[in-house]
Amino acid sequence: MRKVILITGRTIDQGKNLENKMSDEYLDAVARCEMNESLLSEIGATEGDTVRVKTEFGDVVVRAAKDDGLPDGLVFIPMGPWANAVVDTDTGGVGTPGFKGVEATVERTDAPVLPLKELIASYKEA
Amino acid sequence: MATETVTDVICPLCGSLCDDIEVIVEAGRITNVKKACPLGKSKIMGHGRIRAPMVREGGELREVSYDVAIERSAEILSDAKRPLLYGWSSLICEAQRKGVELAEEIGALIDNTASVCHGPTVIGVQGKGSPGCTLGEVKNRADLVVFWGCNPAEAHPRHRARYSHAAKGFFRPGGKKDRKVYVVDVRETKTAKVADEFIRVEPGYDYMVFSALRTILAGHEDVVPDTVGGVEKSKLIEMVDAMKSCEFGIIFGGMGLTHSRGRYKNLENVISLVDELNAHTKFTLMPMRGHYNVTGSGHTFAWLTGYPFAVDFSRGYAWYNPGETAANDVLLRGEVDAMMAIAADPGAHFPGESLRHMAKIPLIQIDPYPNPTTELADVVIPSAISGVEVAGTAYRMDGVPIRTRKIVDTDYLSDEEILERILTRVRELRR
Amino acid sequence: MGILIKNGVVYDPAQGIYGEKMDISIDGDKIVEDVSSPERVIDAEGRLVVPGGVELHSHIAGGKVNAGRIMRPEDGRKGRAPRGRLTRACSGFSILNTFSTGYTYARMGYTTTFEAAMPPLLARHTHEEFEDMPITDKGALVLLDNNWMTMEYVKAGDLDRLAAYVSWMFGATKAYGIKIVNPGGVEAWGWGKNCSINDPVPHFDVTPKEIIRALAKVNEELKLPHSIHIHCNDLGHPGNFETTLETYEAVKDITASSDRQVMHATHTQFHAYGGSSWKDFESKADAIADYVNKNDHITIDLGAVMFCDTTTMTADGPMEYSLHTLSRRKWSNHDVELETGSGIIPVAYSPKVPVNAIQWAVGIELALLIEDPWKVVLTTDHPNGCPFTFYPEIIALLMSKPKREEMLKGVSDAVGRRALIATIDRELTWGEIITMTRSAPAKILGLSESKGTLRVGADADVAIYDIMPESFDPAKGYREIEEKLMRTFYTVKGGEVVVKDGEIVATPPGRTYWVNPVGERAHAMREEMLKDLEAKFDAYYTVSMANYPVQDEYLSHPLEIRAG
């Protein structure tokens, strides 16, 4: 388990599927956590493995992906339902949740990525 | 059937609002899109639609007529004591105006996607002002462009070519050759890779970097530490020199500023920096707005209510206090008892905790496409796609209003018509 | 059918009627000779009956106004009112929302309102706001002076193509008149610089004076109903009255195409300053008034200042920035590619601040020193001098020396030394006030057939105030003026009663005036001009030419005036 800072944001593949969210392409585009090569190996993961990202606000399983543009200790999940499972819910006095700069941990896991419908269904009361 | 090419089409995807798109229409169907970026092309080409209006019964969505879905929506809204009408950014101003009328009628809280995007920029503007310009000023004059906490290569793919980085303008005929581009970000984005200079800031330290730049600009570099937010002092001094000595500079601000520590205070600080740079040269600032008409929703809300987002009509008059009255504020407090999501997808873009409350209350969705919000909705009303199937006004990120075109016909009702019918029915029910 | 207003004391200066007890008949949306069996009879019982007010210069709709609303939620909170049975929710003190703008003007007896500065590229925005501004008839003046096309034609001395360009732009933006704002200076502001009247504009190498003359000539060649409408260079600068007078003199030799001025100079208060710094800043209202009294080619409006916390907004970007460097209050700026700019900052005019007190004096002095009320229009350059809701108090100041004396007690004593107001005894009459708020602005705009008069055939726009002119002494009753002019007894707009006892009773949509130049001059060089314009769009605009003109959809109640 590695302590990291989580940021979320737009990507081109997320944008391409903005109006196509119930598709596999969307899941592939946004249910992912990007980190640099050294962080990947530090947690014993390779691209495509599932990782668990955990914050004070929740935890989520997504696929690991490599982006060497990220410095050590910083991970990126494209904006979307998986990222939003773990973002900071404090609206900061301005109405905007903390979508960036959230303290998190990341670890390799064998758990599967929750499909979109199941992820959303998890918010419904039993 | 004949093949027709529709030219000068306005792309209804992002805030760049490119208006030079060519769409090929064969037998009333769009078969190709030219000049658009992958994002825009994907939207205009289209995806799976919501087939018909639906109402949730026994946990399952069941197809119904428009009449039934509209009736159910009107009942939900007229029964609600604290309704929230949220979205309003991927549709045209004509529908936004109808939405504000509905909000007034039922005493609702109405909010647009700014509250999860550039809302903190708006609040920064309300503190310090907004030294800006239209994008053509950047194209024609700018010799220094700073992308700060934004990544147009992925979020606004044609922005750099049409308006900023590589655009050839009157005083900048060489385009890219005639201007210097900085990217300031916490990670080396695709935009950073093509910039002249990339400056990496530690997450959450933008405010301090702005303060350091302002301190250097004010002639007090002696008090600036050797590194600030991970940036070496020498780099900061270099940047101030570049900013002071350019002829026309611009900072494009992104969600790297609005979503991270400091929120609106980051904006107040960068606006102050730009303000102070104007004592030396011409300098401007522009937020990189996301949805193609989120800027328009801010404008229509403002001229109709006085305020650009997070407007609460529960008192009869418009009350504005983001932090108290934005969509996530009231959802996270568990305060609203009914919600309409229109032309935005809170199911995908709100924190899970907000979704937990949305799942508990009656939720109406008006949208062309199925998405995570649909999974929680109790009433689903499919609408025509503004900017493809309906013409109307959208405001570009720099406030330039453009009339989007209707390219093909549809049997779906427009957002405006759906809202008008709900409003009419709500008035009858409340009588 | 129709409405009969009987027993009113009517002022209609356009017909030479000054306080005659008479009836006004309305049929449909027009004033008629008489109406045989009126649907509605309003007994005015000796009250003041006048044409609906005509606002010829006010910032009420468009990009800059809305940027002001967005920047100043604290202003929005000041004018809030809940929705009513007929009315939408209201907000704003100096920057009212569109609904409040329409309702408030109508309550004050105004039925025609012109937006003073529409950037061509943002014209669609102005028209969208007009759609949501109820009751009043509207129109917009389009900014054409800092345009690259204009300056290039002026430089080339090609007035033929300039005429073609101006007329094309009227159609493309659905404009009513030509607005000039700090000519050349706003283009210079693209580089953080400014221009005075004889400074060459950077790169374009023309002077503001050349731009002004060229647009004035083209305006008359196209036979536009209104003249050029100018915000002079050097607004707000100590000593600027010389620039102002030089601007007036620059068009003296040009002949008007109709019975009106050649130049309307707006918010003249801001352009009538002497001195060389803020320390010796003084009123030069007398010099300006003297020129206007001796010359017939100029009309002005006041741009009067009253003491309050208001919002300044103008296309004059460099002026707003320089104001910002003085006050350090929040500043917005919005330069518009190839065309114009704008700036906004909040301003609090304080009676204790010598400069502000002198500004207040200058506005009032101009109205009192200009002899002919047909040459001077009451405006506050809303919201720059103060919101238009101060009109009743300004009218009280103009009609009552005691009111002025009372107010002078509370202002900086610099007014006594560096302004003239305390030395002026003139008290304006109802006839003069009605001229300055109705007949004169209508004539200056070229709308005297339909607006600002109760002549048979004119639009049935009427205001009835709860004032009995035959028994009322304005000099003593100034408090009553302030109160009664805020809320009419009745306002009739286009033959419909829209206000009764100060309350809105109907909210019809107003119409939007626009001028379509159709004459020979408008079209002679159009093809050649369009080639030049297409080149500009291809290379320098960020919007394609096909998407530029305002579509008909944006004017749901258009009123086209063909000119030429």
CSV table of C-alpha atoms in Angstrom, one decimal, chain C residues 317-564:
chain,number,residue,atom,x,y,z
C,317,GLY,CA,-11.2,49.8,-21.8
C,318,PRO,CA,-8.2,52.1,-21.1
C,319,MET,CA,-10.4,54.5,-19.1
C,320,GLU,CA,-11.7,51.7,-16.9
C,321,TYR,CA,-8.2,50.5,-16.3
C,322,SER,CA,-7.0,54.0,-15.3
C,323,LEU,CA,-10.0,54.3,-13.0
C,324,HIS,CA,-9.0,50.9,-11.5
C,325,THR,CA,-5.4,52.1,-10.8
C,326,LEU,CA,-7.0,54.9,-8.8
C,327,SER,CA,-9.6,53.0,-6.8
C,328,ARG,CA,-8.1,49.5,-6.9
C,329,ARG,CA,-11.6,48.0,-6.8
C,330,LYS,CA,-12.2,44.8,-8.8
C,331,TRP,CA,-11.7,45.3,-12.5
C,332,SER,CA,-13.0,43.5,-15.5
C,333,ASN,CA,-11.9,44.0,-19.1
C,334,HIS,CA,-13.0,42.4,-22.3
C,335,ASP,CA,-11.3,43.3,-25.6
C,336,VAL,CA,-13.2,42.2,-28.7
C,337,GLU,CA,-11.2,41.1,-31.7
C,338,LEU,CA,-10.9,43.5,-34.6
C,339,GLU,CA,-13.7,45.7,-33.1
C,340,THR,CA,-13.7,47.1,-29.7
C,341,GLY,CA,-13.2,46.5,-26.0
C,342,SER,CA,-14.8,47.1,-22.6
C,343,GLY,CA,-14.1,47.5,-19.0
C,344,ILE,CA,-16.0,47.5,-15.7
C,345,ILE,CA,-15.3,48.6,-12.2
C,346,PRO,CA,-17.5,49.5,-9.2
C,347,VAL,CA,-17.3,53.1,-8.2
C,348,ALA,CA,-18.7,54.8,-5.1
C,349,TYR,CA,-19.2,58.5,-5.7
C,350,SER,CA,-18.9,60.3,-2.3
C,351,PRO,CA,-20.1,63.8,-1.6
C,352,LYS,CA,-17.0,64.3,0.6
C,353,VAL,CA,-14.5,63.5,-2.1
C,354,PRO,CA,-13.7,66.8,-4.0
C,355,VAL,CA,-13.5,65.2,-7.4
C,356,ASN,CA,-16.8,63.3,-7.0
C,357,ALA,CA,-18.5,66.4,-5.7
C,358,ILE,CA,-17.3,68.4,-8.7
C,359,GLN,CA,-18.5,65.6,-11.1
C,360,TRP,CA,-21.9,65.8,-9.5
C,361,ALA,CA,-22.0,69.6,-10.0
C,362,VAL,CA,-20.9,69.4,-13.6
C,363,GLY,CA,-23.8,67.2,-14.6
C,364,ILE,CA,-26.3,69.5,-13.1
C,365,GLU,CA,-24.6,72.6,-14.4
C,366,LEU,CA,-24.7,71.4,-18.0
C,367,ALA,CA,-28.4,71.0,-17.8
C,368,LEU,CA,-28.8,74.5,-16.3
C,369,LEU,CA,-26.4,76.3,-18.5
C,370,ILE,CA,-27.5,75.0,-21.9
C,371,GLU,CA,-30.3,77.3,-22.8
C,372,ASP,CA,-32.2,75.2,-25.3
C,373,PRO,CA,-33.7,72.0,-23.8
C,374,TRP,CA,-33.8,70.5,-27.2
C,375,LYS,CA,-30.1,70.2,-27.2
C,376,VAL,CA,-29.6,68.4,-23.9
C,377,VAL,CA,-31.0,65.1,-22.7
C,378,LEU,CA,-31.3,63.8,-19.2
C,379,THR,CA,-29.1,60.7,-18.8
C,380,THR,CA,-26.9,59.3,-16.1
C,381,ASP,CA,-25.1,57.1,-18.6
C,382,HIS,CA,-26.7,54.4,-16.5
C,383,PRO,CA,-25.1,52.9,-14.5
C,384,ASN,CA,-21.9,55.0,-14.9
C,385,GLY,CA,-22.9,58.3,-13.3
C,386,CYS,CA,-25.6,56.5,-11.2
C,387,PRO,CA,-28.5,54.2,-11.9
C,388,PHE,CA,-31.3,55.6,-14.0
C,389,THR,CA,-33.5,55.4,-10.9
C,390,PHE,CA,-31.9,58.7,-9.8
C,391,TYR,CA,-33.8,60.6,-12.6
C,392,PRO,CA,-36.5,61.8,-10.2
C,393,GLU,CA,-33.9,63.3,-7.8
C,394,ILE,CA,-32.0,64.8,-10.7
C,395,ILE,CA,-35.2,66.4,-12.0
C,396,ALA,CA,-35.8,67.8,-8.5
C,397,LEU,CA,-32.3,69.3,-8.5
C,398,LEU,CA,-33.0,70.9,-11.9
C,399,MET,CA,-36.4,72.3,-10.9
C,400,SER,CA,-35.6,73.5,-7.4
C,401,LYS,CA,-32.9,75.8,-6.2
C,402,PRO,CA,-33.8,75.0,-2.6
C,403,LYS,CA,-33.1,71.3,-3.3
C,404,ARG,CA,-29.7,72.3,-4.7
C,405,GLU,CA,-29.0,74.4,-1.7
C,406,GLU,CA,-29.9,71.6,0.6
C,407,MET,CA,-27.7,69.2,-1.2
C,408,LEU,CA,-24.8,71.6,-1.4
C,409,LYS,CA,-24.6,71.7,2.4
C,410,GLY,CA,-23.5,68.1,2.4
C,411,VAL,CA,-20.9,68.1,-0.4
C,412,SER,CA,-17.2,68.9,-0.4
C,413,ASP,CA,-16.5,72.7,-0.3
C,414,ALA,CA,-14.3,72.2,-3.4
C,415,VAL,CA,-17.6,72.6,-5.3
C,416,GLY,CA,-17.8,76.2,-4.1
C,417,ARG,CA,-14.3,76.9,-5.5
C,418,ARG,CA,-14.1,74.8,-8.6
C,419,ALA,CA,-17.6,74.4,-9.8
C,420,LEU,CA,-20.4,76.8,-10.7
C,421,ILE,CA,-23.5,75.2,-9.4
C,422,ALA,CA,-24.0,77.4,-6.4
C,423,THR,CA,-24.0,80.5,-8.6
C,424,ILE,CA,-26.8,79.3,-10.9
C,425,ASP,CA,-30.4,80.5,-10.2
C,426,ARG,CA,-32.2,78.9,-13.1
C,427,GLU,CA,-35.0,76.5,-12.3
C,428,LEU,CA,-36.2,74.3,-15.1
C,429,THR,CA,-39.9,74.2,-15.9
C,430,TRP,CA,-42.0,71.1,-16.6
C,431,GLY,CA,-41.9,72.0,-20.3
C,432,GLU,CA,-38.1,71.9,-20.2
C,433,ILE,CA,-38.0,68.7,-18.2
C,434,ILE,CA,-40.4,67.0,-20.5
C,435,THR,CA,-38.4,68.2,-23.5
C,436,MET,CA,-35.2,66.8,-22.1
C,437,THR,CA,-36.7,63.4,-21.3
C,438,ARG,CA,-39.0,62.9,-24.2
C,439,SER,CA,-39.2,65.3,-27.1
C,440,ALA,CA,-35.5,66.0,-27.5
C,441,PRO,CA,-34.2,62.4,-27.2
C,442,ALA,CA,-36.9,61.3,-29.7
C,443,LYS,CA,-35.8,64.0,-32.2
C,444,ILE,CA,-32.1,63.4,-31.7
C,445,LEU,CA,-32.7,59.7,-32.4
C,446,GLY,CA,-34.7,60.5,-35.5
C,447,LEU,CA,-37.9,59.1,-34.0
C,448,SER,CA,-39.9,62.2,-33.5
C,449,GLU,CA,-42.8,61.0,-35.7
C,450,SER,CA,-43.6,58.1,-33.3
C,451,LYS,CA,-41.9,58.8,-30.0
C,452,GLY,CA,-41.6,61.6,-27.5
C,453,THR,CA,-44.9,63.2,-28.5
C,454,LEU,CA,-48.7,62.8,-28.2
C,455,ARG,CA,-49.3,64.0,-31.7
C,456,VAL,CA,-52.0,62.1,-33.6
C,457,GLY,CA,-50.4,59.2,-35.3
C,458,ALA,CA,-47.6,58.8,-32.7
C,459,ASP,CA,-47.2,55.6,-30.7
C,460,ALA,CA,-49.6,55.5,-27.8
C,461,ASP,CA,-46.9,55.7,-25.1
C,462,VAL,CA,-48.1,57.9,-22.3
C,463,ALA,CA,-47.1,58.6,-18.7
C,464,ILE,CA,-49.4,60.1,-16.1
C,465,TYR,CA,-47.8,61.3,-12.9
C,466,ASP,CA,-49.6,62.0,-9.7
C,467,ILE,CA,-48.6,65.7,-9.8
C,468,MET,CA,-51.0,68.6,-10.3
C,469,PRO,CA,-48.9,71.0,-12.4
C,470,GLU,CA,-51.4,73.8,-12.1
C,471,SER,CA,-51.2,74.0,-8.3
C,472,PHE,CA,-47.8,72.5,-7.7
C,473,ASP,CA,-44.6,74.5,-6.9
C,474,PRO,CA,-41.6,72.4,-8.0
C,475,ALA,CA,-39.1,74.6,-6.2
C,476,LYS,CA,-40.7,73.9,-2.9
C,477,GLY,CA,-42.2,70.5,-3.6
C,478,TYR,CA,-39.0,68.8,-4.6
C,479,ARG,CA,-39.5,65.9,-2.3
C,480,GLU,CA,-42.8,65.2,-4.0
C,481,ILE,CA,-41.1,65.2,-7.4
C,482,GLU,CA,-38.6,62.6,-6.2
C,483,GLU,CA,-41.4,60.4,-5.0
C,484,LYS,CA,-44.0,60.9,-7.7
C,485,LEU,CA,-41.7,60.5,-10.7
C,486,MET,CA,-40.5,57.1,-9.4
C,487,ARG,CA,-44.0,55.5,-9.9
C,488,THR,CA,-46.5,56.7,-12.4
C,489,PHE,CA,-50.2,57.0,-11.8
C,490,TYR,CA,-50.5,55.3,-15.2
C,491,THR,CA,-48.1,54.2,-17.9
C,492,VAL,CA,-49.5,53.3,-21.2
C,493,LYS,CA,-47.2,51.5,-23.7
C,494,GLY,CA,-48.4,51.0,-27.3
C,495,GLY,CA,-52.0,51.5,-26.2
C,496,GLU,CA,-51.9,49.1,-23.3
C,497,VAL,CA,-52.0,50.1,-19.7
C,498,VAL,CA,-48.8,48.6,-18.2
C,499,VAL,CA,-48.6,50.4,-14.9
C,500,LYS,CA,-51.3,51.6,-12.6
C,501,ASP,CA,-50.7,53.3,-9.3
C,502,GLY,CA,-47.0,52.4,-9.6
C,503,GLU,CA,-47.7,48.7,-10.1
C,504,ILE,CA,-47.0,46.6,-13.2
C,505,VAL,CA,-50.4,45.4,-14.6
C,506,ALA,CA,-49.2,44.1,-17.9
C,507,THR,CA,-45.9,43.0,-19.4
C,508,PRO,CA,-46.1,43.0,-23.2
C,509,PRO,CA,-42.9,42.4,-25.0
C,510,GLY,CA,-41.4,45.6,-26.5
C,511,ARG,CA,-40.2,45.9,-30.1
C,512,THR,CA,-36.7,46.2,-31.3
C,513,TYR,CA,-35.8,49.1,-33.7
C,514,TRP,CA,-33.2,48.5,-36.3
C,515,VAL,CA,-32.1,50.5,-39.2
C,516,ASN,CA,-31.7,49.0,-42.7
C,517,PRO,CA,-29.7,51.4,-45.0
C,518,VAL,CA,-31.1,50.7,-48.4
C,519,GLY,CA,-29.9,53.7,-50.4
C,520,GLU,CA,-27.5,53.9,-53.3
C,521,ARG,CA,-24.6,54.6,-51.0
C,522,ALA,CA,-25.3,51.5,-48.9
C,523,HIS,CA,-25.0,49.2,-51.9
C,524,ALA,CA,-22.8,50.8,-54.5
C,525,MET,CA,-19.5,49.2,-53.3
C,526,ARG,CA,-20.9,46.3,-51.3
C,527,GLU,CA,-19.4,43.5,-53.4
C,528,GLU,CA,-15.9,45.1,-53.3
C,529,MET,CA,-16.3,45.7,-49.5
C,530,LEU,CA,-17.4,42.1,-48.9
C,531,LYS,CA,-14.2,40.8,-50.5
C,532,ASP,CA,-12.2,42.8,-48.0
C,533,LEU,CA,-14.4,41.6,-45.2
C,534,GLU,CA,-14.2,38.0,-46.2
C,535,ALA,CA,-10.4,38.3,-46.1
C,536,LYS,CA,-10.7,39.6,-42.5
C,537,PHE,CA,-12.9,36.7,-41.5
C,538,ASP,CA,-10.7,34.1,-43.2
C,539,ALA,CA,-7.5,35.4,-41.6
C,540,TYR,CA,-8.2,37.2,-38.3
C,541,TYR,CA,-11.7,36.6,-36.9
C,542,THR,CA,-12.3,33.4,-34.9
C,543,VAL,CA,-15.9,33.1,-36.0
C,544,SER,CA,-16.7,32.3,-39.6
C,545,MET,CA,-18.5,35.0,-41.6
C,546,ALA,CA,-21.4,32.7,-42.2
C,547,ASN,CA,-22.0,32.5,-38.5
C,548,TYR,CA,-21.5,36.2,-37.8
C,549,PRO,CA,-24.8,38.0,-38.7
C,550,VAL,CA,-27.5,38.1,-36.1
C,551,GLN,CA,-30.3,35.8,-37.5
C,552,ASP,CA,-33.9,37.0,-37.6
C,553,GLU,CA,-34.8,34.6,-34.8
C,554,TYR,CA,-33.2,37.0,-32.4
C,555,LEU,CA,-35.7,39.8,-33.0
C,556,SER,CA,-39.1,38.4,-32.3
C,557,HIS,CA,-40.7,41.9,-32.5
C,558,PRO,CA,-38.6,43.7,-35.0
C,559,LEU,CA,-39.3,47.2,-36.2
C,560,GLU,CA,-37.2,47.9,-39.3
C,561,ILE,CA,-36.6,51.4,-40.4
C,562,ARG,CA,-35.4,51.7,-44.0
C,563,ALA,CA,-32.9,54.5,-44.4
C,564,GLY,CA,-31.5,56.2,-47.5
